[in-house]
PDB file of C-alpha atoms in Angstrom:
ATOM      1  CA  MET V   1     -10.261 -36.837 -11.517  1.00 48.00           C
ATOM      2  CA  THR V   2      -9.736 -36.969  -7.813  1.00 48.00           C
ATOM      3  CA  GLN V   3      -6.931 -35.603  -5.769  1.00 48.00           C
ATOM      4  CA  LEU V   4      -5.401 -39.118  -5.597  1.00 48.00           C
ATOM      5  CA  GLU V   5      -5.378 -39.328  -9.410  1.00 66.00           C
ATOM      6  CA  ARG V   6      -3.680 -35.995 -10.051  1.00 73.00           C
ATOM      7  CA  SER V   7      -1.071 -36.174 -12.793  1.00 78.00           C
ATOM      8  CA  GLY V   8       0.617 -32.824 -12.149  1.00 92.00           C
ATOM      9  CA  THR V   9      -0.722 -31.078 -15.325  1.00 95.00           C
ATOM     10  CA  ILE V  10      -0.985 -27.311 -14.993  1.00 96.00           C
ATOM     11  CA  GLY V  11      -2.883 -25.055 -17.361  1.00 95.00           C
ATOM     12  CA  LEU V  12      -1.776 -21.498 -17.978  1.00 95.00           C
ATOM     13  CA  VAL V  13      -4.291 -18.980 -19.282  1.00 94.00           C
ATOM     14  CA  PHE V  14      -2.009 -15.975 -20.111  1.00 91.00           C
ATOM     15  CA  THR V  15      -1.458 -13.903 -23.240  1.00 84.00           C
ATOM     16  CA  ARG V  16       1.964 -14.095 -24.731  1.00 82.00           C
ATOM     17  CA  LYS V  17       2.791 -10.638 -23.450  1.00 81.00           C
ATOM     18  CA  LYS V  18       1.673 -11.654 -19.894  1.00 84.00           C
ATOM     19  CA  ILE V  19       3.847 -14.871 -20.169  1.00 86.00           C
ATOM     20  CA  GLU V  20       6.874 -12.724 -20.832  1.00 81.00           C
ATOM     21  CA  ARG V  21       6.120 -10.275 -18.078  1.00 79.00           C
ATOM     22  CA  SER V  22       5.183 -12.872 -15.466  1.00 82.00           C
ATOM     23  CA  GLY V  23       8.491 -14.773 -15.293  1.00 82.00           C
ATOM     24  CA  PHE V  24       7.170 -17.756 -17.086  1.00 89.00           C
ATOM     25  CA  ILE V  25       9.752 -17.870 -19.886  1.00 88.00           C
ATOM     26  CA  GLY V  26      11.374 -21.367 -19.635  1.00 90.00           C
ATOM     27  CA  LEU V  27       8.892 -22.530 -17.021  1.00 93.00           C
ATOM     28  CA  GLU V  28       7.869 -25.597 -19.033  1.00 94.00           C
ATOM     29  CA  ASP V  29      11.315 -27.104 -18.931  1.00 95.00           C
ATOM     30  CA  TYR V  30      11.954 -26.255 -15.335  1.00 95.00           C
ATOM     31  CA  ALA V  31       8.516 -27.609 -14.270  1.00 96.00           C
ATOM     32  CA  LYS V  32       9.011 -30.822 -16.278  1.00 95.00           C
ATOM     33  CA  ASN V  33      12.240 -31.463 -14.404  1.00 96.00           C
ATOM     34  CA  HIS V  34      10.328 -31.199 -11.183  1.00 95.00           C
ATOM     35  CA  GLY V  35       7.361 -33.460 -11.986  1.00 94.00           C
ATOM     36  CA  LEU V  36       4.852 -31.039 -13.460  1.00 96.00           C
ATOM     37  CA  THR V  37       3.579 -30.646 -17.051  1.00 96.00           C
ATOM     38  CA  ILE V  38       2.710 -27.094 -18.239  1.00 95.00           C
ATOM     39  CA  VAL V  39       0.033 -26.588 -20.965  1.00 93.00           C
ATOM     40  CA  HIS V  40      -1.173 -23.303 -22.396  1.00 92.00           C
ATOM     41  CA  LEU V  41      -4.892 -23.017 -22.688  1.00 92.00           C
ATOM     42  CA  ASP V  42      -6.105 -20.849 -25.552  1.00 91.00           C
ATOM     43  CA  MET V  43      -9.424 -19.457 -24.752  1.00 91.00           C
ATOM     44  CA  SER V  44      -9.867 -18.234 -28.359  1.00 89.00           C
ATOM     45  CA  ARG V  45     -10.385 -21.866 -29.442  1.00 89.00           C
ATOM     46  CA  SER V  46     -12.734 -24.662 -28.507  1.00 87.00           C
ATOM     47  CA  LEU V  47     -11.606 -26.645 -25.428  1.00 85.00           C
ATOM     48  CA  ASP V  48     -13.985 -29.578 -26.054  1.00 81.00           C
ATOM     49  CA  ASP V  49     -11.051 -31.896 -26.836  1.00 80.00           C
ATOM     50  CA  LEU V  50      -9.005 -30.835 -23.961  1.00 82.00           C
ATOM     51  CA  GLU V  51      -8.733 -33.184 -21.118  1.00 83.00           C
ATOM     52  CA  GLN V  52      -8.958 -32.092 -17.495  1.00 87.00           C
ATOM     53  CA  VAL V  53      -5.875 -30.369 -16.031  1.00 94.00           C
ATOM     54  CA  ASP V  54      -5.166 -30.530 -12.304  1.00 95.00           C
ATOM     55  CA  LEU V  55      -4.832 -26.806 -11.747  1.00 96.00           C
ATOM     56  CA  ILE V  56      -5.293 -23.613 -13.726  1.00 96.00           C
ATOM     57  CA  VAL V  57      -3.253 -20.414 -13.189  1.00 96.00           C
ATOM     58  CA  HIS V  58      -4.674 -17.546 -15.061  1.00 94.00           C
ATOM     59  CA  LYS V  59      -4.860 -13.751 -15.703  1.00 92.00           C
ATOM     60  CA  MET V  60      -8.169 -13.222 -17.560  1.00 90.00           C
ATOM     61  CA  THR V  61      -8.463  -9.606 -16.418  1.00 87.00           C
ATOM     62  CA  ASP V  62      -7.881  -8.268 -19.882  1.00 84.00           C
ATOM     63  CA  VAL V  63     -10.556 -10.499 -21.312  1.00 87.00           C
ATOM     64  CA  VAL V  64     -13.069  -9.393 -18.572  1.00 85.00           C
ATOM     65  CA  ALA V  65     -12.233  -5.785 -19.216  1.00 82.00           C
ATOM     66  CA  LYS V  66     -13.004  -6.094 -22.845  1.00 84.00           C
ATOM     67  CA  MET V  67     -16.099  -8.127 -22.093  1.00 87.00           C
ATOM     68  CA  LYS V  68     -17.462  -5.277 -20.000  1.00 82.00           C
ATOM     69  CA  ARG V  69     -16.855  -3.043 -22.991  1.00 83.00           C
ATOM     70  CA  LYS V  70     -19.310  -5.306 -24.979  1.00 90.00           C
ATOM     71  CA  ASP V  71     -16.529  -7.162 -26.886  1.00 90.00           C
ATOM     72  CA  CYS V  72     -18.156 -10.230 -28.400  1.00 94.00           C
ATOM     73  CA  GLN V  73     -14.970 -12.236 -28.707  1.00 93.00           C
ATOM     74  CA  ALA V  74     -13.949 -11.488 -25.078  1.00 91.00           C
ATOM     75  CA  GLN V  75     -17.355 -12.702 -23.935  1.00 94.00           C
ATOM     76  CA  GLU V  76     -16.940 -15.946 -25.806  1.00 94.00           C
ATOM     77  CA  GLN V  77     -13.508 -16.439 -24.281  1.00 93.00           C
ATOM     78  CA  TYR V  78     -14.843 -15.788 -20.757  1.00 92.00           C
ATOM     79  CA  ASP V  79     -17.846 -18.094 -21.343  1.00 93.00           C
ATOM     80  CA  ARG V  80     -15.476 -20.777 -22.666  1.00 93.00           C
ATOM     81  CA  PHE V  81     -13.259 -20.512 -19.514  1.00 92.00           C
ATOM     82  CA  MET V  82     -16.234 -20.687 -17.162  1.00 91.00           C
ATOM     83  CA  ALA V  83     -17.693 -23.658 -19.073  1.00 91.00           C
ATOM     84  CA  TYR V  84     -14.401 -25.544 -18.790  1.00 91.00           C
ATOM     85  CA  CYS V  85     -14.233 -24.827 -15.018  1.00 90.00           C
ATOM     86  CA  LYS V  86     -17.775 -26.102 -14.658  1.00 91.00           C
ATOM     87  CA  LYS V  87     -17.135 -29.211 -16.746  1.00 91.00           C
ATOM     88  CA  TYR V  88     -14.274 -30.094 -14.438  1.00 91.00           C
ATOM     89  CA  PRO V  89     -15.217 -28.898 -10.956  1.00 91.00           C
ATOM     90  CA  HIS V  90     -12.294 -30.821  -9.237  1.00 91.00           C
ATOM     91  CA  THR V  91      -9.784 -28.651 -11.160  1.00 94.00           C
ATOM     92  CA  LEU V  92      -8.284 -26.125  -8.808  1.00 95.00           C
ATOM     93  CA  VAL V  93      -8.281 -22.564 -10.143  1.00 96.00           C
ATOM     94  CA  LEU V  94      -5.836 -19.855  -9.064  1.00 96.00           C
ATOM     95  CA  ASP V  95      -7.459 -17.511  -8.369  1.00 94.00           C
ATOM     96  CA  GLN V  96     -11.229 -17.320  -8.125  1.00 92.00           C
ATOM     97  CA  TRP V  97     -13.022 -14.497  -9.892  1.00 90.00           C
ATOM     98  CA  LEU V  98     -14.925 -13.322  -6.897  1.00 92.00           C
ATOM     99  CA  ASP V  99     -11.568 -12.667  -5.181  1.00 96.00           C
ATOM    100  CA  ILE V 100      -9.896 -11.159  -8.218  1.00 94.00           C
ATOM    101  CA  GLU V 101     -12.701  -8.663  -8.601  1.00 93.00           C
ATOM    102  CA  LYS V 102     -11.919  -7.225  -5.247  1.00 95.00           C
ATOM    103  CA  LEU V 103      -8.918  -5.465  -6.958  1.00 95.00           C
ATOM    104  CA  LEU V 104     -10.368  -4.515 -10.305  1.00 92.00           C
ATOM    105  CA  ASP V 105     -12.229  -1.416  -9.133  1.00 93.00           C
ATOM    106  CA  ARG V 106     -10.127   1.026  -7.017  1.00 95.00           C
ATOM    107  CA  LYS V 107     -13.206   1.907  -4.792  1.00 95.00           C
ATOM    108  CA  ASP V 108     -13.652  -1.800  -4.014  1.00 96.00           C
ATOM    109  CA  MET V 109      -9.922  -2.162  -3.527  1.00 96.00           C
ATOM    110  CA  PHE V 110      -9.702   0.673  -0.945  1.00 96.00           C
ATOM    111  CA  GLU V 111     -12.625  -0.665   0.966  1.00 96.00           C
ATOM    112  CA  HIS V 112     -10.954  -4.094   1.204  1.00 96.00           C
ATOM    113  CA  LEU V 113      -7.627  -2.499   2.280  1.00 96.00           C
ATOM    114  CA  GLN V 114      -9.447  -0.636   5.004  1.00 95.00           C
ATOM    115  CA  ALA V 115     -11.465  -3.718   5.925  1.00 95.00           C
ATOM    116  CA  CYS V 116      -8.256  -5.695   6.275  1.00 95.00           C
ATOM    117  CA  LEU V 117      -7.103  -3.190   8.943  1.00 92.00           C
ATOM    118  CA  ASP V 118     -10.387  -3.402  10.766  1.00 89.00           C
ATOM    119  CA  MET V 119     -10.147  -7.292  10.952  1.00 89.00           C
ATOM    120  CA  HIS V 120      -6.454  -7.518  11.752  1.00 87.00           C
ATOM    121  CA  ASP V 121      -3.964  -5.084  13.128  1.00 88.00           C
ATOM    122  CA  ALA V 122      -4.953  -1.385  12.661  1.00 90.00           C
ATOM    123  CA  THR V 123      -1.386  -0.336  13.219  1.00 93.00           C
ATOM    124  CA  LEU V 124       0.027  -2.291  10.290  1.00 94.00           C
ATOM    125  CA  TYR V 125      -0.474   0.565   7.735  1.00 97.00           C
ATOM    126  CA  LYS V 126      -2.700   3.446   6.753  1.00 97.00           C
ATOM    127  CA  VAL V 127      -4.754   3.928   3.669  1.00 97.00           C
ATOM    128  CA  PRO V 128      -4.566   7.502   2.217  1.00 97.00           C
ATOM    129  CA  LYS V 129      -7.831   9.414   2.411  1.00 97.00           C
ATOM    130  CA  TYR V 130      -9.755   9.310  -0.801  1.00 97.00           C
ATOM    131  CA  ALA V 131     -13.024  10.530  -2.469  1.00 97.00           C
ATOM    132  CA  LEU V 132     -14.969   9.492  -5.447  1.00 97.00           C
ATOM    133  CA  LEU V 133     -15.433  11.965  -8.410  1.00 96.00           C
ATOM    134  CA  ASP V 134     -18.313  10.872 -10.669  1.00 94.00           C
ATOM    135  CA  SER V 135     -18.421  14.151 -12.596  1.00 93.00           C
ATOM    136  CA  LEU V 136     -15.725  16.800 -13.191  1.00 92.00           C
ATOM    137  CA  GLN V 137     -18.515  19.452 -12.281  1.00 92.00           C
ATOM    138  CA  ASP V 138     -18.410  18.119  -8.733  1.00 95.00           C
ATOM    139  CA  TRP V 139     -14.650  18.965  -8.216  1.00 96.00           C
ATOM    140  CA  LEU V 140     -14.971  21.745  -5.713  1.00 95.00           C
ATOM    141  CA  GLN V 141     -17.563  19.932  -3.588  1.00 96.00           C
ATOM    142  CA  VAL V 142     -15.657  16.513  -3.580  1.00 96.00           C
ATOM    143  CA  THR V 143     -12.317  17.986  -2.821  1.00 97.00           C
ATOM    144  CA  GLU V 144     -13.550  20.170   0.075  1.00 95.00           C
ATOM    145  CA  HIS V 145     -12.324  17.731   2.693  1.00 95.00           C
ATOM    146  CA  LEU V 146      -9.056  16.499   0.927  1.00 97.00           C
ATOM    147  CA  ASN V 147      -5.634  17.812   1.615  1.00 97.00           C
ATOM    148  CA  PHE V 148      -3.617  18.806  -1.498  1.00 97.00           C
ATOM    149  CA  PRO V 149      -1.645  17.653  -3.372  1.00 98.00           C
ATOM    150  CA  ILE V 150      -3.847  14.778  -4.478  1.00 98.00           C
ATOM    151  CA  ILE V 151      -3.392  12.077  -7.121  1.00 97.00           C
ATOM    152  CA  CYS V 152      -6.185  11.304  -9.614  1.00 97.00           C
ATOM    153  CA  LYS V 153      -6.774   7.744 -10.894  1.00 95.00           C
ATOM    154  CA  ARG V 154      -9.428   5.987 -12.914  1.00 94.00           C
ATOM    155  CA  ARG V 155     -11.648   3.700 -10.857  1.00 93.00           C
ATOM    156  CA  SER V 156     -10.788   0.827 -13.216  1.00 88.00           C
ATOM    157  CA  ALA V 157      -7.510  -0.452 -11.778  1.00 83.00           C
ATOM    158  CA  CYS V 158      -6.203  -2.673 -14.674  1.00 73.00           C
ATOM    159  CA  SER V 159      -6.524  -4.182 -18.147  1.00 61.00           C
ATOM    160  CA  SER V 160      -6.202  -0.952 -20.079  1.00 69.00           C
ATOM    161  CA  THR V 161      -3.586   1.702 -20.799  1.00 75.00           C
ATOM    162  CA  GLU V 162      -5.904   4.379 -19.424  1.00 81.00           C
ATOM    163  CA  ALA V 163      -6.090   2.557 -16.018  1.00 84.00           C
ATOM    164  CA  HIS V 164      -2.464   3.223 -15.432  1.00 86.00           C
ATOM    165  CA  GLN V 165      -2.555   7.069 -16.386  1.00 92.00           C
ATOM    166  CA  MET V 166      -2.525   9.262 -13.329  1.00 94.00           C
ATOM    167  CA  THR V 167      -2.584  12.929 -12.557  1.00 96.00           C
ATOM    168  CA  VAL V 168      -1.090  14.758  -9.498  1.00 96.00           C
ATOM    169  CA  ILE V 169      -3.104  17.937  -8.820  1.00 97.00           C
ATOM    170  CA  CYS V 170      -1.184  20.162  -6.413  1.00 96.00           C
ATOM    171  CA  SER V 171      -3.901  22.695  -5.667  1.00 96.00           C
ATOM    172  CA  ARG V 172      -7.667  23.083  -5.737  1.00 95.00           C
ATOM    173  CA  ASP V 173      -7.686  25.652  -8.439  1.00 95.00           C
ATOM    174  CA  GLN V 174      -5.929  23.340 -10.867  1.00 96.00           C
ATOM    175  CA  GLY V 175      -8.988  21.066 -11.153  1.00 94.00           C
ATOM    176  CA  SER V 176     -10.030  22.370 -14.643  1.00 94.00           C
ATOM    177  CA  VAL V 177      -6.934  20.554 -16.092  1.00 95.00           C
ATOM    178  CA  LEU V 178      -8.722  17.245 -15.570  1.00 94.00           C
ATOM    179  CA  SER V 179     -10.896  17.777 -18.598  1.00 94.00           C
ATOM    180  CA  LYS V 180      -7.726  17.388 -20.697  1.00 94.00           C
ATOM    181  CA  TYR V 181      -7.212  13.922 -19.522  1.00 93.00           C
ATOM    182  CA  TYR V 182     -10.623  12.453 -18.457  1.00 93.00           C
ATOM    183  CA  GLU V 183     -14.229  12.384 -19.913  1.00 90.00           C
ATOM    184  CA  PRO V 184     -16.699  14.507 -18.077  1.00 88.00           C
ATOM    185  CA  GLY V 185     -18.703  11.581 -16.543  1.00 87.00           C
ATOM    186  CA  GLU V 186     -15.774   9.222 -16.064  1.00 90.00           C
ATOM    187  CA  PRO V 187     -15.666   7.721 -12.555  1.00 93.00           C
ATOM    188  CA  LEU V 188     -12.439   8.761 -10.838  1.00 96.00           C
ATOM    189  CA  ILE V 189     -10.684   8.263  -7.452  1.00 96.00           C
ATOM    190  CA  LEU V 190      -8.988  11.270  -5.807  1.00 97.00           C
ATOM    191  CA  GLN V 191      -6.473  10.086  -3.385  1.00 97.00           C
ATOM    192  CA  GLU V 192      -4.369  12.324  -1.057  1.00 98.00           C
ATOM    193  CA  PHE V 193      -0.662  12.362  -2.165  1.00 98.00           C
ATOM    194  CA  ILE V 194       1.581  10.972   0.481  1.00 98.00           C
ATOM    195  CA  GLN V 195       4.989  12.642   0.650  1.00 98.00           C
ATOM    196  CA  HIS V 196       7.471   9.783   0.463  1.00 97.00           C
ATOM    197  CA  ASP V 197      10.810  11.139  -0.818  1.00 95.00           C
ATOM    198  CA  GLY V 198      10.554   9.683  -4.225  1.00 94.00           C
ATOM    199  CA  VAL V 199      10.946   5.965  -3.195  1.00 96.00           C
ATOM    200  CA  ILE V 200       8.196   3.376  -3.415  1.00 96.00           C
ATOM    201  CA  ALA V 201       8.332  -0.282  -2.143  1.00 97.00           C
ATOM    202  CA  LYS V 202       6.859  -2.878  -4.439  1.00 97.00           C
ATOM    203  CA  VAL V 203       5.904  -6.053  -2.659  1.00 98.00           C
ATOM    204  CA  TYR V 204       5.173  -9.232  -4.666  1.00 97.00           C
ATOM    205  CA  VAL V 205       3.221 -12.014  -3.032  1.00 97.00           C
ATOM    206  CA  ALA V 206       3.096 -15.653  -4.158  1.00 96.00           C
ATOM    207  CA  GLY V 207       1.394 -17.813  -1.594  1.00 96.00           C
ATOM    208  CA  GLU V 208       3.144 -17.353   1.727  1.00 95.00           C
ATOM    209  CA  GLN V 209       6.321 -15.780   0.141  1.00 95.00           C
ATOM    210  CA  ILE V 210       7.096 -12.135  -0.616  1.00 97.00           C
ATOM    211  CA  ASP V 211       9.729 -10.311  -2.558  1.00 97.00           C
ATOM    212  CA  VAL V 212      10.389  -6.602  -1.989  1.00 97.00           C
ATOM    213  CA  SER V 213      12.110  -4.142  -4.268  1.00 94.00           C
ATOM    214  CA  LEU V 214      12.552  -0.318  -4.010  1.00 95.00           C
ATOM    215  CA  ARG V 215      11.772   1.799  -7.140  1.00 93.00           C
ATOM    216  CA  PRO V 216      11.926   5.418  -8.169  1.00 92.00           C
ATOM    217  CA  SER V 217       8.769   7.380  -7.528  1.00 93.00           C
ATOM    218  CA  LEU V 218       7.607  10.988  -7.625  1.00 93.00           C
ATOM    219  CA  ILE V 219       9.489  13.442  -5.387  1.00 93.00           C
ATOM    220  CA  ASN V 220       7.708  15.409  -2.752  1.00 95.00           C
ATOM    221  CA  GLN V 221       5.167  17.897  -4.077  1.00 95.00           C
ATOM    222  CA  SER V 222       3.875  21.218  -2.745  1.00 93.00           C
ATOM    223  CA  GLN V 223       0.738  23.197  -3.534  1.00 93.00           C
ATOM    224  CA  ARG V 224       2.859  25.533  -5.593  1.00 91.00           C
ATOM    225  CA  ASN V 225       3.898  22.912  -8.149  1.00 92.00           C
ATOM    226  CA  GLU V 226       2.558  22.310 -11.530  1.00 92.00           C
ATOM    227  CA  VAL V 227       0.139  19.423 -12.628  1.00 94.00           C
ATOM    228  CA  ILE V 228       1.799  16.117 -13.314  1.00 93.00           C
ATOM    229  CA  HIS V 229       0.381  13.636 -15.659  1.00 93.00           C
ATOM    230  CA  PHE V 230       2.115  10.237 -16.180  1.00 91.00           C
ATOM    231  CA  ASP V 231       1.659   6.553 -16.856  1.00 89.00           C
ATOM    232  CA  SER V 232       2.612   4.453 -13.865  1.00 89.00           C
ATOM    233  CA  GLN V 233       3.662   1.503 -16.156  1.00 85.00           C
ATOM    234  CA  THR V 234       6.370   3.494 -17.833  1.00 84.00           C
ATOM    235  CA  LEU V 235       8.046   4.724 -14.663  1.00 85.00           C
ATOM    236  CA  PRO V 236      11.680   3.467 -14.306  1.00 85.00           C
ATOM    237  CA  LYS V 237      12.274   0.159 -12.487  1.00 85.00           C
ATOM    238  CA  GLN V 238      15.657   1.158 -11.070  1.00 84.00           C
ATOM    239  CA  PHE V 239      17.471   4.185  -9.809  1.00 83.00           C
ATOM    240  CA  ASP V 240      19.392   5.346 -12.822  1.00 74.00           C
ATOM    241  CA  LEU V 241      20.131   8.882 -13.848  1.00 58.00           C
ATOM    242  CA  GLN V 242      19.017   8.067 -17.396  1.00 60.00           C
ATOM    243  CA  ALA V 243      15.876   6.215 -16.443  1.00 53.00           C
ATOM    244  CA  GLY V 244      13.685   9.148 -15.777  1.00 51.00           C
ATOM    245  CA  GLN V 245      14.178  11.143 -18.893  1.00 54.00           C
ATOM    246  CA  ASP V 246      10.457  11.631 -19.600  1.00 61.00           C
ATOM    247  CA  LEU V 247       9.830  13.135 -16.079  1.00 64.00           C
ATOM    248  CA  PRO V 248      13.303  14.275 -14.977  1.00 56.00           C
ATOM    249  CA  HIS V 249      11.993  17.097 -12.769  1.00 74.00           C
ATOM    250  CA  VAL V 250       9.553  15.094 -10.752  1.00 84.00           C
ATOM    251  CA  LEU V 251      11.146  11.627 -10.418  1.00 83.00           C
ATOM    252  CA  LEU V 252      13.883  10.621  -7.976  1.00 83.00           C
ATOM    253  CA  THR V 253      16.813   9.211  -9.888  1.00 75.00           C
ATOM    254  CA  GLY V 254      20.169   8.062  -8.786  1.00 74.00           C
ATOM    255  CA  ALA V 255      19.578   9.135  -5.168  1.00 73.00           C
ATOM    256  CA  THR V 256      21.385   6.321  -3.356  1.00 80.00           C
ATOM    257  CA  GLU V 257      21.606   7.990   0.016  1.00 88.00           C
ATOM    258  CA  ILE V 258      17.802   8.381   0.262  1.00 89.00           C
ATOM    259  CA  CYS V 259      17.421   4.807  -0.942  1.00 89.00           C
ATOM    260  CA  ARG V 260      19.623   3.617   1.754  1.00 91.00           C
ATOM    261  CA  GLU V 261      17.759   5.492   4.411  1.00 93.00           C
ATOM    262  CA  LYS V 262      14.462   4.082   3.153  1.00 94.00           C
ATOM    263  CA  GLU V 263      15.869   0.528   3.088  1.00 93.00           C
ATOM    264  CA  ALA V 264      17.104   1.017   6.687  1.00 94.00           C
ATOM    265  CA  HIS V 265      13.663   1.918   7.806  1.00 94.00           C
ATOM    266  CA  LEU V 266      11.790  -0.783   5.787  1.00 96.00           C
ATOM    267  CA  ASP V 267      10.742  -3.515   8.126  1.00 97.00           C
ATOM    268  CA  HIS V 268      10.387  -6.798   6.117  1.00 97.00           C
ATOM    269  CA  GLU V 269       8.690  -8.518   8.914  1.00 97.00           C
ATOM    270  CA  ARG V 270       6.002  -5.807   8.966  1.00 97.00           C
ATOM    271  CA  LEU V 271       5.587  -6.245   5.057  1.00 98.00           C
ATOM    272  CA  TYR V 272       5.286 -10.018   5.597  1.00 97.00           C
ATOM    273  CA  ARG V 273       2.445  -9.437   8.110  1.00 97.00           C
ATOM    274  CA  MET V 274       0.828  -7.028   5.834  1.00 97.00           C
ATOM    275  CA  ALA V 275       0.874  -9.590   3.068  1.00 97.00           C
ATOM    276  CA  GLU V 276      -0.488 -12.345   5.236  1.00 97.00           C
ATOM    277  CA  ALA V 277      -3.271 -10.073   6.402  1.00 97.00           C
ATOM    278  CA  LEU V 278      -4.115  -9.099   2.826  1.00 97.00           C
ATOM    279  CA  ARG V 279      -3.917 -12.649   1.634  1.00 96.00           C
ATOM    280  CA  GLN V 280      -6.646 -13.648   4.185  1.00 95.00           C
ATOM    281  CA  GLN V 281      -8.760 -10.527   3.291  1.00 96.00           C
ATOM    282  CA  LEU V 282      -8.476 -10.974  -0.398  1.00 97.00           C
ATOM    283  CA  GLY V 283      -8.385 -14.684  -0.709  1.00 97.00           C
ATOM    284  CA  LEU V 284      -5.679 -14.393  -3.376  1.00 97.00           C
ATOM    285  CA  THR V 285      -2.539 -16.489  -4.155  1.00 97.00           C
ATOM    286  CA  PHE V 286      -0.680 -14.077  -6.481  1.00 97.00           C
ATOM    287  CA  PHE V 287      -0.950 -10.351  -5.904  1.00 97.00           C
ATOM    288  CA  GLY V 288       1.221  -7.236  -5.316  1.00 97.00           C
ATOM    289  CA  PHE V 289       0.922  -4.040  -3.290  1.00 98.00           C
ATOM    290  CA  ASP V 290       2.705  -0.712  -3.105  1.00 97.00           C
ATOM    291  CA  VAL V 291       3.929   0.821   0.075  1.00 98.00           C
ATOM    292  CA  LEU V 292       5.122   4.294   0.812  1.00 98.00           C
ATOM    293  CA  LEU V 293       7.092   5.354   4.004  1.00 98.00           C
ATOM    294  CA  GLN V 294       5.913   8.868   4.758  1.00 98.00           C
ATOM    295  CA  THR V 295       8.453  11.631   4.838  1.00 96.00           C
ATOM    296  CA  GLU V 296       9.934  12.255   8.361  1.00 94.00           C
ATOM    297  CA  THR V 297       7.418   9.848  10.098  1.00 96.00           C
ATOM    298  CA  ASN V 298       8.093   6.650   8.086  1.00 95.00           C
ATOM    299  CA  THR V 299       4.402   5.843   8.565  1.00 97.00           C
ATOM    300  CA  TYR V 300       3.476   2.935   6.333  1.00 98.00           C
ATOM    301  CA  PHE V 301       0.820   3.861   3.695  1.00 98.00           C
ATOM    302  CA  LEU V 302      -0.621   1.178   1.429  1.00 98.00           C
ATOM    303  CA  VAL V 303      -1.573   2.962  -1.766  1.00 97.00           C
ATOM    304  CA  ASP V 304      -2.303   0.331  -4.341  1.00 95.00           C
ATOM    305  CA  ALA V 305      -2.784  -3.363  -4.922  1.00 96.00           C
ATOM    306  CA  ASN V 306      -3.062  -5.383  -7.980  1.00 94.00           C
ATOM    307  CA  TYR V 307      -3.681  -9.073  -9.206  1.00 94.00           C
ATOM    308  CA  PHE V 308      -0.793 -11.109 -10.588  1.00 94.00           C
ATOM    309  CA  PRO V 309       1.837  -8.422 -11.209  1.00 92.00           C
ATOM    310  CA  SER V 310       4.972  -9.018 -13.153  1.00 90.00           C
ATOM    311  CA  PHE V 311       7.205 -11.483 -11.313  1.00 93.00           C
ATOM    312  CA  LYS V 312       9.817 -11.251 -14.079  1.00 89.00           C
ATOM    313  CA  ASN V 313      12.378  -9.667 -11.787  1.00 87.00           C
ATOM    314  CA  VAL V 314      11.631 -11.684  -8.710  1.00 92.00           C
ATOM    315  CA  ASP V 315      14.578 -13.916  -7.843  1.00 87.00           C
ATOM    316  CA  ASN V 316      13.885 -17.705  -8.084  1.00 91.00           C
ATOM    317  CA  PHE V 317      10.231 -17.080  -9.100  1.00 94.00           C
ATOM    318  CA  GLN V 318      10.027 -20.441 -10.996  1.00 94.00           C
ATOM    319  CA  PRO V 319      11.162 -22.672  -8.164  1.00 95.00           C
ATOM    320  CA  LEU V 320       8.918 -20.631  -5.901  1.00 95.00           C
ATOM    321  CA  PHE V 321       5.919 -21.080  -8.357  1.00 96.00           C
ATOM    322  CA  VAL V 322       6.589 -24.827  -8.819  1.00 96.00           C
ATOM    323  CA  ASN V 323       6.867 -25.525  -5.111  1.00 96.00           C
ATOM    324  CA  LEU V 324       3.682 -23.542  -4.434  1.00 96.00           C
ATOM    325  CA  ILE V 325       1.716 -25.476  -7.052  1.00 96.00           C
ATOM    326  CA  LYS V 326       2.985 -28.826  -5.753  1.00 95.00           C
ATOM    327  CA  ARG V 327       1.836 -27.918  -2.249  1.00 94.00           C
ATOM    328  CA  LYS V 328      -1.544 -26.968  -3.667  1.00 94.00           C
ATOM    329  CA  LEU V 329      -1.831 -30.329  -5.369  1.00 93.00           C
ATOM    330  CA  ASP V 330      -0.315 -32.260  -2.413  1.00 89.00           C
ATOM    331  CA  LEU V 331       2.285 -33.654  -4.678  1.00 75.00           C
TER     332      LEU V 331
END
């Protein structure tokens, strides 16, 4: 099928859970009313009888994570996906694996975030100082040049519950607690904790469009505080006094004045330029990134990035998605 013969058929490769989180509920009807046909590609079944689609949008990161853990079924699904793409080389794929892999390992991710600054505008943002910890026995040596508090994360950045579990270590003598949460030889990233008044900016990127929302985060920490262990996916999505019941003493909740101050300092034009620079560096169409405005200085720190986040709460995501796809297909 050539570009001139495109029929407007889009294949989605998402689990049901990802469909619900990605803002795709009801997408089939909306897309049909705007000249596109949505089909769901099930990689657990043979695709031999499936005709070529014009474009594939996918989130196969869960499959790849399982494949790397020697899961045979995941390997079969991955091979089936790659064979289908090879069979129909004119089918557009959003996004390519070589680009997605830039965000699957936090070490690679931080290197790309820094490289983006080196190639574009070094004043756009800063990346927190970090270090690799390959063994808990190396704690004292690795943390020698880090400023505490620090936040500890697994190097694997997605596709498992463990990837989203993090630990804030407030002083060097608290390092022994890591053995409670991590295996002795598990590769970790130690990242300096940026004081940010408990407000984080979540930026969602779809092509050349961005959406920004402010969410509750950890309040400022000192070296006298206790260790904090949490799951970033379970943090509240809004500023509500009841939302942070699991971590009431370390989360900012219901603080509208602080939120207003952060919103006033948030430069959406800068965020757009950050998104554009990252889009060029990463080569991705759909991704998200997290920004902290440092306490007092309001310096922009880019602390995380991820492939195809949940667009569920992004206003008008379905029109945005359909228009983007039609531009890609030149329809």
